[in-house]
Amino acid sequence: MTQSSPATKKTLSLRRAVILAQAIGFLVILLVISLGVYVFIFNSEQTLWQGRQSDFAQTAARLVNDNLRQSAAFLDIINDLDDDEHFSDIVSNIASKYPTIQEVIVLDADANILAISSTDTPVLSNLFTIQQSNWFLSAKAGDSYLGNLQFSAQNKPYIILARPFERTGGAIAIRLDMEILNEVVRGIRFGDTGNAYLADSDGQILAHNDFSIVERNTSIAGRLELEQALNQEGINFSAYFNFLGQEVIGSSLKIEGTTWFVFTEVEQEEAYATSGNALVFLGGGLILLFVMVILFTIGFLQRLVFSRIEKLQTAANQVTAGDLSVQVPIKRMDEIGLLTSAFNTMTTALNKNNEDLRHARDEAIDAKEIAQENNRLKSEFLSTMSHELRTPLNAIEGFTGIMLGGMGIELDMKARGMVERISTNSKRLVDLVNDFLDLSRIESGRMDLVDVPFSPSDLVEKWRRQLSVLADQKDLLFTVTVDPSLPARLLGDDDALSKIGQNLLGNAFKFTEQGRVTLDLKRDGDNWQIIVSDTGIGIPSHAHDYIFDEFRQVDGSSTRKYGGTGLGLAIVQKLVRLMGGTIRLESELGEGSTFIVTLPLKSAETQTAGVLTL
Ligand code: ADP
């Protein structure tokens, strides 16, 4: 028999805990790896895009800056020129070498034009009053001037650059074509959404891929990207919603020598596309893995637990159906293995018990049959014996009667005494044989009770007459009462009733030495009662049951004192039961006894009334 020891249970629980911990650990590691991979991809992608943006921003800044430096170099050259009668021509000549210089003007301190050259409609010399223009006043005061970006009537961007003309205390000014800005912006395209634009420190957009934005005088004043650009040195990266409402990652860089900034931006959706895909892939992979783990677990449980429990259930059903020979194979000795083992042990024990029970039942049936047969044989024997004994006893009875009657033989006193004793004993023997005969008849079911109408008063009167001699012998008071509520005539077997009454009264007189014996017939609802009471020796309570058994007496020694066989009460009880009634005893040792026989009341009055009217 297999028992689950505490040690085994502990091992199993530990193993389960280890498996669980491993599974959780495995999932956590996978999660961490996935997170790591995602962060790595995200960072790489960010670095990549920042690198590209930085490159473009710096290139753009350099291009613009180069352009301005070239122009500054031109101004230096003009400043260094000697006074010459061909000064103006020389200036025009040099200016023509610079494709971005659209107009140049050299003035003395009084704003008199010393040289002038223009590739299109002049702007500088057309100023209403040169002397009040900012660029002239700055240069004349000895400062360099870089004007704001402006747009020509043809929407071409330009700026005015001026420098003091040292020789005269006047100014050299040039109008620079800033189409380069648009070219720079147009040249910066990266990815699908990556682009650049330029804005000045006031937020005014100077160049944009979409020129209409420039045309509309769009401003990014107050926006986060501009604030960051203004407040930080060098290149600056961040994620924000740009002025067009797009979610972007962007960079800003100041163009050296100007108050302008180049902004490069790419939409986040594109920038982080790979990270997004990776996230979807890793998330999907994890979910897939999770589902696989669950499926695997279910399969595993199915194999490890459910199918085995199903087998146990099937076996339990077989047991319920009565097949106790069933045994379930044990695959492994875990909890279910232990349960299966206990189940097998239980069915084995049940099977054995069942076998034992069947065996015992068979034996009991055999014993019962034997007992019944024995009882039948006993009754048969008693019946036969009684019949056989009665014949010679009747002969003895007859002959002793003749002898005592003085017929045929003269007996002297001594011989007469002997014959009288023979007669008495043969009478007792006849009584005994009759008792045997009654008992055997009742037991073998051959005692047929016949209901006839009788008068209860007459019946008890008959008993009184028969037994009052005993009362007289012992000088006992003998009273008989009949309940007036009893019907005058009842139905019943008067022979059997007499056997009951005479037996009980006989015992009462036998076991009473002084006092009285009473016989009462009473009505008790639908029943009637024969109550025999005495003031005799009484019966101890332990004997109340067994005195109704055959050949049982309260005390064997009393047999010698009172005589008797121990059959009377057995016959009484069997007859009472045969009549559908009960017998009850109330008695204490030394306090007298009362036997109460209760029988169903069957009135014969209606029948007799019918008879009487005839
Ligand atoms: P018997 O009287 O022939 O011995 P019974 O079956 O009639 O056999 O009675 C069985 C025993 O019950 C008696 O031997 C006696 O011990 C006890 N018994 C029966 N009736 C009385 C009684 N009225 N008073 C005292 N004992 C009694």
XYZ file of C-alpha atoms and ligand atoms in Angstrom, residues 503-504 507-512 534 536-539 547-549 552-555 558-559 563-570 587 592-593 595, ligand 1:
61
model
C -51.602 -20.896 31.665
C -51.346 -17.380 33.109
C -48.637 -19.674 36.962
C -50.200 -16.991 39.181
C -51.523 -19.606 41.609
C -48.327 -21.634 41.411
C -46.003 -18.727 42.298
C -48.259 -17.087 44.929
C -50.932 -11.879 41.548
C -46.620 -13.794 44.429
C -42.840 -13.987 44.278
C -42.523 -11.644 41.298
C -40.053 -11.813 38.433
C -39.053 -16.358 30.529
C -41.036 -16.306 27.254
C -38.411 -18.570 25.689
C -36.647 -21.038 30.382
C -37.440 -20.325 34.005
C -36.350 -17.528 36.317
C -34.431 -19.939 38.410
C -37.561 -23.179 41.336
C -38.465 -26.048 38.998
C -42.598 -27.764 39.179
C -43.262 -26.935 35.525
C -41.418 -27.283 32.227
C -40.889 -23.743 31.074
C -43.149 -24.190 28.030
C -46.314 -22.411 29.228
C -45.313 -18.760 28.544
C -43.691 -19.732 25.227
C -43.281 -7.301 37.756
C -46.120 -9.879 42.490
C -46.614 -10.033 38.731
C -49.358 -10.210 32.676
P -43.474 -23.164 33.982
O -44.437 -22.401 34.741
O -43.980 -24.446 33.483
O -42.121 -23.262 34.581
P -43.812 -21.040 32.144
O -43.326 -20.828 30.763
O -45.235 -20.949 32.352
O -43.195 -22.387 32.631
O -43.134 -19.983 33.077
C -41.724 -19.778 32.942
C -41.161 -19.217 34.203
O -41.648 -17.909 34.432
C -41.570 -19.910 35.442
O -40.785 -21.043 35.694
C -41.392 -18.852 36.495
O -40.035 -18.836 36.877
C -41.760 -17.633 35.785
N -43.158 -17.230 36.044
C -44.208 -17.358 35.179
N -45.353 -16.831 35.771
C -44.976 -16.346 36.984
C -45.685 -15.696 38.040
N -47.004 -15.406 37.971
N -44.997 -15.360 39.158
C -43.683 -15.613 39.254
N -42.953 -16.240 38.268
C -43.610 -16.620 37.153
